[in-house]
PDB file of C-alpha atoms in Angstrom:
ATOM      1  CA  UNK G   1      -0.044   0.258  -0.341  1.00 38.00           C
ATOM      2  CA  UNK G   2       1.302   3.641  -0.785  1.00 41.00           C
ATOM      3  CA  UNK G   3       1.130   6.350   1.035  1.00 45.00           C
ATOM      4  CA  UNK G   4      -1.389   8.798  -1.030  1.00 46.00           C
ATOM      5  CA  UNK G   5      -0.768  12.353   1.384  1.00 49.00           C
ATOM      6  CA  UNK G   6       1.065  14.646  -1.141  1.00 60.00           C
ATOM      7  CA  UNK G   7       4.307  14.709   1.255  1.00 82.00           C
ATOM      8  CA  UNK G   8       6.402  12.103   1.992  1.00 93.00           C
ATOM      9  CA  UNK G   9       7.045  11.064   5.837  1.00 96.00           C
ATOM     10  CA  UNK G  10      10.361  12.200   7.041  1.00 97.00           C
ATOM     11  CA  UNK G  11      12.347  10.344   9.106  1.00 98.00           C
ATOM     12  CA  UNK G  12      15.582  11.141  10.558  1.00 98.00           C
ATOM     13  CA  UNK G  13      18.313   9.074  11.132  1.00 98.00           C
ATOM     14  CA  UNK G  14      21.250   9.729  13.340  1.00 98.00           C
ATOM     15  CA  UNK G  15      23.466   6.835  13.373  1.00 97.00           C
ATOM     16  CA  UNK G  16      27.171   6.495  13.558  1.00 95.00           C
ATOM     17  CA  UNK G  17      29.034   5.957   9.862  1.00 95.00           C
ATOM     18  CA  UNK G  18      29.159   2.661  10.108  1.00 95.00           C
ATOM     19  CA  UNK G  19      26.110   2.043  11.396  1.00 95.00           C
ATOM     20  CA  UNK G  20      24.142   4.634   8.153  1.00 96.00           C
ATOM     21  CA  UNK G  21      26.337   1.876   5.934  1.00 96.00           C
ATOM     22  CA  UNK G  22      24.511  -1.392   7.149  1.00 96.00           C
ATOM     23  CA  UNK G  23      21.383   0.105   8.280  1.00 97.00           C
ATOM     24  CA  UNK G  24      20.261   2.730   5.271  1.00 97.00           C
ATOM     25  CA  UNK G  25      20.945   0.362   2.281  1.00 97.00           C
ATOM     26  CA  UNK G  26      18.923   0.561  -1.234  1.00 97.00           C
ATOM     27  CA  UNK G  27      17.141  -2.214  -0.676  1.00 97.00           C
ATOM     28  CA  UNK G  28      15.644  -0.142   2.408  1.00 98.00           C
ATOM     29  CA  UNK G  29      15.437   2.896   0.985  1.00 98.00           C
ATOM     30  CA  UNK G  30      13.248   1.247  -2.230  1.00 97.00           C
ATOM     31  CA  UNK G  31      11.175  -0.930  -0.156  1.00 97.00           C
ATOM     32  CA  UNK G  32      10.049   2.232   2.345  1.00 97.00           C
ATOM     33  CA  UNK G  33       9.642   4.991  -0.916  1.00 96.00           C
ATOM     34  CA  UNK G  34       6.807   2.653  -1.635  1.00 96.00           C
ATOM     35  CA  UNK G  35       5.262   3.605   1.476  1.00 95.00           C
ATOM     36  CA  UNK G  36       6.012   7.412   1.225  1.00 96.00           C
ATOM     37  CA  UNK G  37       8.509   7.435   3.526  1.00 97.00           C
ATOM     38  CA  UNK G  38      11.974   8.782   3.282  1.00 97.00           C
ATOM     39  CA  UNK G  39      15.019   7.951   5.943  1.00 98.00           C
ATOM     40  CA  UNK G  40      17.294  11.301   5.768  1.00 96.00           C
ATOM     41  CA  UNK G  41      20.478  11.118   7.239  1.00 96.00           C
ATOM     42  CA  UNK G  42      20.918  13.482  10.487  1.00 97.00           C
ATOM     43  CA  UNK G  43      24.091  15.681  10.801  1.00 96.00           C
ATOM     44  CA  UNK G  44      24.400  15.219  14.495  1.00 94.00           C
ATOM     45  CA  UNK G  45      27.090  18.049  15.582  1.00 94.00           C
ATOM     46  CA  UNK G  46      24.026  20.349  13.752  1.00 96.00           C
ATOM     47  CA  UNK G  47      20.799  21.673  15.848  1.00 97.00           C
ATOM     48  CA  UNK G  48      18.060  19.073  14.902  1.00 97.00           C
ATOM     49  CA  UNK G  49      15.872  22.363  15.038  1.00 95.00           C
ATOM     50  CA  UNK G  50      18.001  23.442  11.773  1.00 96.00           C
ATOM     51  CA  UNK G  51      17.523  20.390  10.135  1.00 96.00           C
ATOM     52  CA  UNK G  52      14.563  18.624   8.952  1.00 84.00           C
ATOM     53  CA  UNK G  53      11.022  18.918   9.428  1.00 94.00           C
ATOM     54  CA  UNK G  54      11.258  15.430  10.595  1.00 97.00           C
ATOM     55  CA  UNK G  55       8.089  13.164  10.941  1.00 96.00           C
ATOM     56  CA  UNK G  56       9.934  11.070  13.435  1.00 97.00           C
ATOM     57  CA  UNK G  57      13.733  10.229  14.294  1.00 98.00           C
ATOM     58  CA  UNK G  58      15.510   6.910  15.183  1.00 98.00           C
ATOM     59  CA  UNK G  59      18.898   7.677  16.236  1.00 98.00           C
ATOM     60  CA  UNK G  60      21.631   5.134  17.904  1.00 96.00           C
ATOM     61  CA  UNK G  61      24.372   8.016  19.505  1.00 95.00           C
ATOM     62  CA  UNK G  62      25.431   9.061  22.559  1.00 91.00           C
ATOM     63  CA  UNK G  63      27.029  11.697  24.656  1.00 91.00           C
ATOM     64  CA  UNK G  64      25.514  14.612  26.609  1.00 92.00           C
ATOM     65  CA  UNK G  65      25.449  16.946  23.238  1.00 95.00           C
ATOM     66  CA  UNK G  66      23.726  14.638  21.540  1.00 96.00           C
ATOM     67  CA  UNK G  67      21.099  14.174  24.537  1.00 95.00           C
ATOM     68  CA  UNK G  68      20.871  18.150  24.713  1.00 96.00           C
ATOM     69  CA  UNK G  69      20.445  18.125  20.858  1.00 97.00           C
ATOM     70  CA  UNK G  70      17.281  15.755  20.705  1.00 97.00           C
ATOM     71  CA  UNK G  71      16.254  17.807  24.064  1.00 96.00           C
ATOM     72  CA  UNK G  72      15.902  20.711  22.445  1.00 96.00           C
ATOM     73  CA  UNK G  73      13.864  19.361  19.417  1.00 97.00           C
ATOM     74  CA  UNK G  74      11.528  17.822  21.751  1.00 96.00           C
ATOM     75  CA  UNK G  75      10.948  20.983  23.512  1.00 97.00           C
ATOM     76  CA  UNK G  76       9.914  22.092  19.774  1.00 96.00           C
ATOM     77  CA  UNK G  77       8.413  19.861  18.429  1.00 96.00           C
ATOM     78  CA  UNK G  78       6.904  17.543  21.565  1.00 95.00           C
ATOM     79  CA  UNK G  79       4.793  15.293  18.794  1.00 94.00           C
ATOM     80  CA  UNK G  80       7.932  14.125  16.848  1.00 96.00           C
ATOM     81  CA  UNK G  81       8.388  10.568  18.038  1.00 97.00           C
ATOM     82  CA  UNK G  82      11.724  10.276  18.888  1.00 97.00           C
ATOM     83  CA  UNK G  83      12.613   6.105  18.749  1.00 97.00           C
ATOM     84  CA  UNK G  84      14.219   5.290  21.113  1.00 96.00           C
ATOM     85  CA  UNK G  85      14.252   7.897  24.579  1.00 94.00           C
ATOM     86  CA  UNK G  86      17.791   8.312  25.929  1.00 93.00           C
ATOM     87  CA  UNK G  87      16.924   7.132  29.457  1.00 93.00           C
ATOM     88  CA  UNK G  88      15.445   3.642  28.599  1.00 95.00           C
ATOM     89  CA  UNK G  89      17.877   3.161  26.482  1.00 96.00           C
ATOM     90  CA  UNK G  90      20.519   3.433  28.900  1.00 94.00           C
ATOM     91  CA  UNK G  91      18.935   0.693  31.042  1.00 95.00           C
ATOM     92  CA  UNK G  92      21.053  -1.260  28.548  1.00 95.00           C
ATOM     93  CA  UNK G  93      24.366   0.174  29.228  1.00 94.00           C
ATOM     94  CA  UNK G  94      24.407  -1.378  32.213  1.00 93.00           C
ATOM     95  CA  UNK G  95      24.675  -5.175  32.636  1.00 92.00           C
ATOM     96  CA  UNK G  96      23.083  -5.151  36.066  1.00 92.00           C
ATOM     97  CA  UNK G  97      19.440  -3.138  35.256  1.00 94.00           C
ATOM     98  CA  UNK G  98      19.896  -5.556  31.738  1.00 94.00           C
ATOM     99  CA  UNK G  99      19.071  -8.313  33.397  1.00 92.00           C
ATOM    100  CA  UNK G 100      17.360  -7.227  36.457  1.00 94.00           C
ATOM    101  CA  UNK G 101      14.194  -5.877  33.686  1.00 94.00           C
ATOM    102  CA  UNK G 102      14.320  -9.853  32.943  1.00 94.00           C
ATOM    103  CA  UNK G 103      13.589 -10.979  36.054  1.00 92.00           C
ATOM    104  CA  UNK G 104      11.218  -8.638  36.723  1.00 94.00           C
ATOM    105  CA  UNK G 105       9.364 -10.192  33.875  1.00 94.00           C
ATOM    106  CA  UNK G 106       8.659 -13.672  35.881  1.00 87.00           C
ATOM    107  CA  UNK G 107       7.360 -15.411  32.519  1.00 93.00           C
ATOM    108  CA  UNK G 108       7.360 -19.490  33.333  1.00 94.00           C
ATOM    109  CA  UNK G 109      10.604 -21.109  32.457  1.00 94.00           C
ATOM    110  CA  UNK G 110      12.579 -17.901  31.381  1.00 95.00           C
ATOM    111  CA  UNK G 111      15.303 -15.925  33.259  1.00 94.00           C
ATOM    112  CA  UNK G 112      18.703 -15.029  33.403  1.00 94.00           C
ATOM    113  CA  UNK G 113      22.099 -17.681  34.621  1.00 95.00           C
ATOM    114  CA  UNK G 114      23.038 -17.274  37.908  1.00 94.00           C
ATOM    115  CA  UNK G 115      25.817 -14.103  38.263  1.00 92.00           C
ATOM    116  CA  UNK G 116      27.358 -11.933  40.393  1.00 91.00           C
ATOM    117  CA  UNK G 117      28.812  -8.270  40.738  1.00 90.00           C
ATOM    118  CA  UNK G 118      33.031  -8.166  41.265  1.00 89.00           C
ATOM    119  CA  UNK G 119      33.863  -4.387  42.254  1.00 86.00           C
ATOM    120  CA  UNK G 120      36.689  -5.713  43.601  1.00 83.00           C
ATOM    121  CA  UNK G 121      39.241  -8.615  43.095  1.00 81.00           C
ATOM    122  CA  UNK G 122      38.593  -9.775  46.820  1.00 74.00           C
ATOM    123  CA  UNK G 123      36.890 -12.613  48.294  1.00 67.00           C
ATOM    124  CA  UNK G 124      36.452 -14.762  44.828  1.00 71.00           C
ATOM    125  CA  UNK G 125      36.909 -17.881  46.609  1.00 71.00           C
ATOM    126  CA  UNK G 126      33.644 -17.724  47.886  1.00 75.00           C
ATOM    127  CA  UNK G 127      31.315 -16.200  44.807  1.00 82.00           C
ATOM    128  CA  UNK G 128      28.923 -19.086  44.857  1.00 86.00           C
ATOM    129  CA  UNK G 129      28.945 -19.619  41.848  1.00 90.00           C
ATOM    130  CA  UNK G 130      30.237 -23.339  39.275  1.00 90.00           C
ATOM    131  CA  UNK G 131      33.047 -22.556  37.004  1.00 90.00           C
ATOM    132  CA  UNK G 132      33.065 -22.402  33.923  1.00 92.00           C
ATOM    133  CA  UNK G 133      32.186 -18.819  34.251  1.00 92.00           C
ATOM    134  CA  UNK G 134      31.817 -16.471  31.649  1.00 93.00           C
ATOM    135  CA  UNK G 135      32.730 -12.778  31.940  1.00 92.00           C
ATOM    136  CA  UNK G 136      31.373  -9.639  30.878  1.00 92.00           C
ATOM    137  CA  UNK G 137      32.289  -5.834  31.455  1.00 91.00           C
ATOM    138  CA  UNK G 138      29.647  -4.307  34.032  1.00 91.00           C
ATOM    139  CA  UNK G 139      29.414  -1.160  31.044  1.00 90.00           C
ATOM    140  CA  UNK G 140      27.385  -2.717  27.431  1.00 87.00           C
ATOM    141  CA  UNK G 141      27.754   0.806  25.734  1.00 80.00           C
ATOM    142  CA  UNK G 142      28.691  -1.120  22.705  1.00 74.00           C
ATOM    143  CA  UNK G 143      32.546   0.447  22.793  1.00 75.00           C
ATOM    144  CA  UNK G 144      34.732  -2.139  22.005  1.00 74.00           C
ATOM    145  CA  UNK G 145      35.809  -3.122  25.570  1.00 78.00           C
ATOM    146  CA  UNK G 146      31.853  -3.643  26.515  1.00 77.00           C
ATOM    147  CA  UNK G 147      32.496  -6.437  23.822  1.00 77.00           C
ATOM    148  CA  UNK G 148      35.565  -8.003  25.595  1.00 84.00           C
ATOM    149  CA  UNK G 149      34.111 -10.969  27.146  1.00 87.00           C
ATOM    150  CA  UNK G 150      35.878 -14.827  28.276  1.00 89.00           C
ATOM    151  CA  UNK G 151      35.200 -17.593  29.517  1.00 90.00           C
ATOM    152  CA  UNK G 152      36.730 -18.642  32.913  1.00 90.00           C
ATOM    153  CA  UNK G 153      37.517 -22.055  34.130  1.00 88.00           C
ATOM    154  CA  UNK G 154      39.343 -21.693  37.654  1.00 86.00           C
ATOM    155  CA  UNK G 155      40.114 -18.804  40.377  1.00 84.00           C
ATOM    156  CA  UNK G 156      43.379 -18.267  38.480  1.00 85.00           C
ATOM    157  CA  UNK G 157      41.587 -16.628  35.457  1.00 86.00           C
ATOM    158  CA  UNK G 158      39.375 -14.675  37.603  1.00 87.00           C
ATOM    159  CA  UNK G 159      42.424 -12.837  38.859  1.00 84.00           C
ATOM    160  CA  UNK G 160      43.858 -11.870  35.710  1.00 85.00           C
ATOM    161  CA  UNK G 161      40.475 -10.247  34.834  1.00 87.00           C
ATOM    162  CA  UNK G 162      39.811  -5.969  36.185  1.00 86.00           C
ATOM    163  CA  UNK G 163      37.292  -5.300  37.535  1.00 86.00           C
ATOM    164  CA  UNK G 164      34.251  -3.971  37.378  1.00 89.00           C
ATOM    165  CA  UNK G 165      33.066  -6.687  36.198  1.00 91.00           C
ATOM    166  CA  UNK G 166      29.642  -9.416  35.794  1.00 93.00           C
ATOM    167  CA  UNK G 167      30.061 -13.227  36.047  1.00 93.00           C
ATOM    168  CA  UNK G 168      27.711 -15.446  34.754  1.00 94.00           C
ATOM    169  CA  UNK G 169      27.312 -19.458  35.046  1.00 94.00           C
ATOM    170  CA  UNK G 170      28.066 -20.739  31.098  1.00 95.00           C
ATOM    171  CA  UNK G 171      24.874 -22.876  30.436  1.00 95.00           C
ATOM    172  CA  UNK G 172      25.485 -25.448  27.806  1.00 94.00           C
ATOM    173  CA  UNK G 173      23.190 -24.607  25.490  1.00 94.00           C
ATOM    174  CA  UNK G 174      23.855 -27.092  22.433  1.00 93.00           C
ATOM    175  CA  UNK G 175      25.931 -24.207  21.147  1.00 91.00           C
ATOM    176  CA  UNK G 176      22.702 -22.563  19.692  1.00 95.00           C
ATOM    177  CA  UNK G 177      21.583 -19.370  20.670  1.00 96.00           C
ATOM    178  CA  UNK G 178      18.253 -17.855  19.533  1.00 97.00           C
ATOM    179  CA  UNK G 179      18.344 -14.058  18.538  1.00 97.00           C
ATOM    180  CA  UNK G 180      15.048 -12.270  18.807  1.00 98.00           C
ATOM    181  CA  UNK G 181      14.731  -9.051  16.798  1.00 98.00           C
ATOM    182  CA  UNK G 182      12.252  -6.670  18.103  1.00 98.00           C
ATOM    183  CA  UNK G 183      10.713  -3.380  15.468  1.00 98.00           C
ATOM    184  CA  UNK G 184       7.715  -1.904  17.250  1.00 97.00           C
ATOM    185  CA  UNK G 185       4.793  -4.885  17.558  1.00 95.00           C
ATOM    186  CA  UNK G 186       6.847  -6.586  14.915  1.00 97.00           C
ATOM    187  CA  UNK G 187       9.309  -9.846  15.584  1.00 96.00           C
ATOM    188  CA  UNK G 188      11.849 -12.317  14.027  1.00 96.00           C
ATOM    189  CA  UNK G 189      13.507 -15.284  15.573  1.00 97.00           C
ATOM    190  CA  UNK G 190      16.742 -16.600  14.238  1.00 96.00           C
ATOM    191  CA  UNK G 191      19.247 -19.028  15.150  1.00 95.00           C
ATOM    192  CA  UNK G 192      22.678 -19.330  15.152  1.00 94.00           C
ATOM    193  CA  UNK G 193      25.650 -21.172  16.175  1.00 91.00           C
ATOM    194  CA  UNK G 194      27.657 -20.321  19.487  1.00 90.00           C
ATOM    195  CA  UNK G 195      29.400 -21.552  21.689  1.00 88.00           C
ATOM    196  CA  UNK G 196      30.274 -25.064  22.346  1.00 87.00           C
ATOM    197  CA  UNK G 197      28.877 -27.189  25.206  1.00 89.00           C
ATOM    198  CA  UNK G 198      31.930 -27.647  27.603  1.00 87.00           C
ATOM    199  CA  UNK G 199      31.771 -31.088  28.915  1.00 83.00           C
ATOM    200  CA  UNK G 200      33.438 -32.328  32.097  1.00 80.00           C
ATOM    201  CA  UNK G 201      36.054 -33.418  30.363  1.00 78.00           C
ATOM    202  CA  UNK G 202      36.744 -30.602  28.614  1.00 77.00           C
ATOM    203  CA  UNK G 203      37.027 -28.593  32.281  1.00 75.00           C
ATOM    204  CA  UNK G 204      39.646 -30.801  32.848  1.00 70.00           C
ATOM    205  CA  UNK G 205      41.492 -29.735  29.946  1.00 71.00           C
ATOM    206  CA  UNK G 206      41.175 -25.971  29.785  1.00 70.00           C
ATOM    207  CA  UNK G 207      43.064 -23.997  32.091  1.00 69.00           C
ATOM    208  CA  UNK G 208      42.331 -20.096  33.945  1.00 61.00           C
ATOM    209  CA  UNK G 209      40.293 -18.479  30.834  1.00 70.00           C
ATOM    210  CA  UNK G 210      40.007 -18.586  27.314  1.00 73.00           C
ATOM    211  CA  UNK G 211      38.317 -14.787  25.124  1.00 74.00           C
ATOM    212  CA  UNK G 212      35.016 -15.130  23.527  1.00 64.00           C
ATOM    213  CA  UNK G 213      37.886 -14.529  20.285  1.00 61.00           C
ATOM    214  CA  UNK G 214      39.656 -17.664  20.688  1.00 59.00           C
ATOM    215  CA  UNK G 215      36.407 -19.332  22.028  1.00 58.00           C
ATOM    216  CA  UNK G 216      34.595 -18.499  18.425  1.00 54.00           C
ATOM    217  CA  UNK G 217      37.718 -20.081  16.594  1.00 56.00           C
ATOM    218  CA  UNK G 218      36.087 -23.011  17.637  1.00 52.00           C
ATOM    219  CA  UNK G 219      33.417 -22.713  16.160  1.00 49.00           C
ATOM    220  CA  UNK G 220      34.519 -21.231  13.370  1.00 50.00           C
ATOM    221  CA  UNK G 221      36.614 -24.633  12.857  1.00 50.00           C
ATOM    222  CA  UNK G 222      33.709 -26.421  13.327  1.00 50.00           C
ATOM    223  CA  UNK G 223      33.308 -26.962  17.034  1.00 51.00           C
ATOM    224  CA  UNK G 224      30.010 -25.098  17.190  1.00 52.00           C
ATOM    225  CA  UNK G 225      26.974 -26.598  18.108  1.00 53.00           C
ATOM    226  CA  UNK G 226      26.704 -29.433  21.413  1.00 53.00           C
ATOM    227  CA  UNK G 227      28.064 -32.900  20.678  1.00 55.00           C
ATOM    228  CA  UNK G 228      25.502 -34.728  19.013  1.00 52.00           C
ATOM    229  CA  UNK G 229      23.711 -31.650  17.976  1.00 66.00           C
ATOM    230  CA  UNK G 230      22.116 -31.173  14.043  1.00 81.00           C
ATOM    231  CA  UNK G 231      21.785 -27.032  13.809  1.00 84.00           C
ATOM    232  CA  UNK G 232      19.429 -27.348  11.226  1.00 85.00           C
ATOM    233  CA  UNK G 233      17.492 -29.650  13.026  1.00 87.00           C
ATOM    234  CA  UNK G 234      17.614 -27.282  16.099  1.00 90.00           C
ATOM    235  CA  UNK G 235      13.666 -25.965  16.734  1.00 93.00           C
ATOM    236  CA  UNK G 236      12.696 -22.953  17.105  1.00 96.00           C
ATOM    237  CA  UNK G 237      11.626 -21.883  21.015  1.00 96.00           C
ATOM    238  CA  UNK G 238       7.831 -22.091  20.951  1.00 96.00           C
ATOM    239  CA  UNK G 239       6.446 -18.748  19.426  1.00 96.00           C
ATOM    240  CA  UNK G 240       3.706 -18.258  22.270  1.00 96.00           C
ATOM    241  CA  UNK G 241       7.166 -17.770  24.307  1.00 97.00           C
ATOM    242  CA  UNK G 242       8.912 -15.486  22.350  1.00 97.00           C
ATOM    243  CA  UNK G 243       5.814 -13.711  22.107  1.00 97.00           C
ATOM    244  CA  UNK G 244       5.488 -13.246  25.759  1.00 97.00           C
ATOM    245  CA  UNK G 245       9.259 -12.458  25.884  1.00 97.00           C
ATOM    246  CA  UNK G 246       8.541  -9.286  23.695  1.00 97.00           C
ATOM    247  CA  UNK G 247       5.486  -8.187  24.814  1.00 97.00           C
ATOM    248  CA  UNK G 248       7.443  -8.457  28.783  1.00 97.00           C
ATOM    249  CA  UNK G 249      10.543  -6.701  27.749  1.00 97.00           C
ATOM    250  CA  UNK G 250       8.988  -3.942  25.185  1.00 97.00           C
ATOM    251  CA  UNK G 251       7.394  -2.789  28.505  1.00 96.00           C
ATOM    252  CA  UNK G 252       9.676  -2.876  30.877  1.00 96.00           C
ATOM    253  CA  UNK G 253      12.576  -1.628  28.757  1.00 97.00           C
ATOM    254  CA  UNK G 254       9.858   0.699  27.258  1.00 97.00           C
ATOM    255  CA  UNK G 255      12.140   0.181  24.001  1.00 98.00           C
ATOM    256  CA  UNK G 256      10.485  -0.071  20.583  1.00 98.00           C
ATOM    257  CA  UNK G 257      13.798  -1.211  18.410  1.00 98.00           C
ATOM    258  CA  UNK G 258      16.471  -3.679  20.020  1.00 97.00           C
ATOM    259  CA  UNK G 259      17.006  -7.261  20.094  1.00 96.00           C
ATOM    260  CA  UNK G 260      17.802 -10.412  22.697  1.00 97.00           C
ATOM    261  CA  UNK G 261      19.500 -13.218  22.760  1.00 96.00           C
ATOM    262  CA  UNK G 262      18.248 -17.228  24.282  1.00 97.00           C
ATOM    263  CA  UNK G 263      19.954 -19.709  25.174  1.00 97.00           C
ATOM    264  CA  UNK G 264      18.224 -23.449  26.079  1.00 96.00           C
ATOM    265  CA  UNK G 265      19.718 -24.951  28.973  1.00 95.00           C
ATOM    266  CA  UNK G 266      20.052 -28.396  28.285  1.00 93.00           C
ATOM    267  CA  UNK G 267      19.763 -29.819  31.727  1.00 92.00           C
ATOM    268  CA  UNK G 268      16.323 -28.447  31.055  1.00 90.00           C
ATOM    269  CA  UNK G 269      14.811 -28.064  27.180  1.00 87.00           C
ATOM    270  CA  UNK G 270      11.871 -25.801  28.258  1.00 93.00           C
ATOM    271  CA  UNK G 271      14.519 -23.459  29.970  1.00 96.00           C
ATOM    272  CA  UNK G 272      15.421 -20.354  28.625  1.00 97.00           C
ATOM    273  CA  UNK G 273      17.876 -17.946  29.715  1.00 97.00           C
ATOM    274  CA  UNK G 274      18.116 -14.571  28.347  1.00 97.00           C
ATOM    275  CA  UNK G 275      21.694 -13.321  27.952  1.00 95.00           C
ATOM    276  CA  UNK G 276      21.935 -10.655  26.354  1.00 93.00           C
ATOM    277  CA  UNK G 277      19.555  -7.279  25.218  1.00 95.00           C
ATOM    278  CA  UNK G 278      21.203  -5.003  22.479  1.00 94.00           C
ATOM    279  CA  UNK G 279      19.614  -1.314  21.565  1.00 96.00           C
ATOM    280  CA  UNK G 280      19.127  -0.932  17.775  1.00 97.00           C
ATOM    281  CA  UNK G 281      21.499  -3.949  16.771  1.00 94.00           C
ATOM    282  CA  UNK G 282      22.012  -5.009  13.365  1.00 95.00           C
ATOM    283  CA  UNK G 283      18.498  -5.313  11.921  1.00 97.00           C
ATOM    284  CA  UNK G 284      19.604  -5.484   8.610  1.00 95.00           C
ATOM    285  CA  UNK G 285      20.931  -9.214   9.159  1.00 93.00           C
ATOM    286  CA  UNK G 286      17.142  -9.751   9.830  1.00 92.00           C
ATOM    287  CA  UNK G 287      15.220 -12.176   7.145  1.00 89.00           C
ATOM    288  CA  UNK G 288      12.897  -9.012   6.080  1.00 92.00           C
ATOM    289  CA  UNK G 289      14.400  -6.510   7.518  1.00 96.00           C
ATOM    290  CA  UNK G 290      13.201  -4.147   4.926  1.00 97.00           C
ATOM    291  CA  UNK G 291       9.295  -4.994   5.173  1.00 97.00           C
ATOM    292  CA  UNK G 292      10.063  -4.880   8.947  1.00 97.00           C
ATOM    293  CA  UNK G 293      11.191  -1.908   9.526  1.00 98.00           C
ATOM    294  CA  UNK G 294       9.269  -0.219   6.703  1.00 98.00           C
ATOM    295  CA  UNK G 295       5.566  -0.991   8.184  1.00 97.00           C
ATOM    296  CA  UNK G 296       7.274  -0.084  11.850  1.00 98.00           C
ATOM    297  CA  UNK G 297       8.515   3.667  10.698  1.00 98.00           C
ATOM    298  CA  UNK G 298       4.767   3.612   9.083  1.00 97.00           C
ATOM    299  CA  UNK G 299       3.308   2.529  12.571  1.00 96.00           C
ATOM    300  CA  UNK G 300       4.765   4.962  14.227  1.00 97.00           C
ATOM    301  CA  UNK G 301       4.512   8.110  11.775  1.00 95.00           C
ATOM    302  CA  UNK G 302       0.614   6.789  11.564  1.00 89.00           C
ATOM    303  CA  UNK G 303       0.119   6.607  15.079  1.00 84.00           C
ATOM    304  CA  UNK G 304       1.759  10.567  15.391  1.00 69.00           C
ATOM    305  CA  UNK G 305      -0.653  11.812  12.830  1.00 69.00           C
ATOM    306  CA  UNK G 306      -3.384  10.019  14.849  1.00 67.00           C
ATOM    307  CA  UNK G 307      -2.724  11.911  17.501  1.00 60.00           C
TER     308      UNK G 307
END
């Protein structure tokens, strides 16, 4: 269905150059134009009130200057939707508040892996966690540092880390992770190869720690997926459960554009754990992303029109 109004809807896109290149691609521009939607690059170094006019702004930029730029624009354009609010996005920049959002849902057969936050490298002997552990930086702001994760196999590995960080028990999950992409009322769930399962026999051989890049090399070498696991035949999570998670996280996080990673515990096939949530992820990796994003933007501008 085409937009029959005399002027197209202008969507201001405030993204990093790398994000622009990956997201604002010809196929999306073409699909959006069929519904009368135009995606326009925003110059973050200039006031938003001097650009546009915009019917909606989507963004993935941070910092006090950008936050002030958005506030100045909203004060003069209170009816223009901003996707999404900085306060809501910042919840995902800290792995504690991120996982608290999941824990608040109280959805049966879901949760997060057992975890603790370490602020100082003391009393590491009494963490009450079972090895192997996943060590993640406390901050999850998309920086290079925030992606530096390690698998820890013993106390010696813990002592090599720099606080603060979050420790999670590693849960064997057949080497398969489910990524759920959310854009407003739309979502897609896809499966990807993940870190291989770690048996007790492997634990004996593995010492100290491995970076995720080292573990990923095992996947690339064909070690991805659990022992005896056929990735292609791996069943997707129940759609009803995915829908419930999407609905709950949208309401709790107050976000429109995000994805979350889910694993299925091999010890209890009905138990699903959310291990990560990202704001405005790489939607271009999602099947049929052009129509999903276009339909989402169509909904946003038309809801704004109605209001």
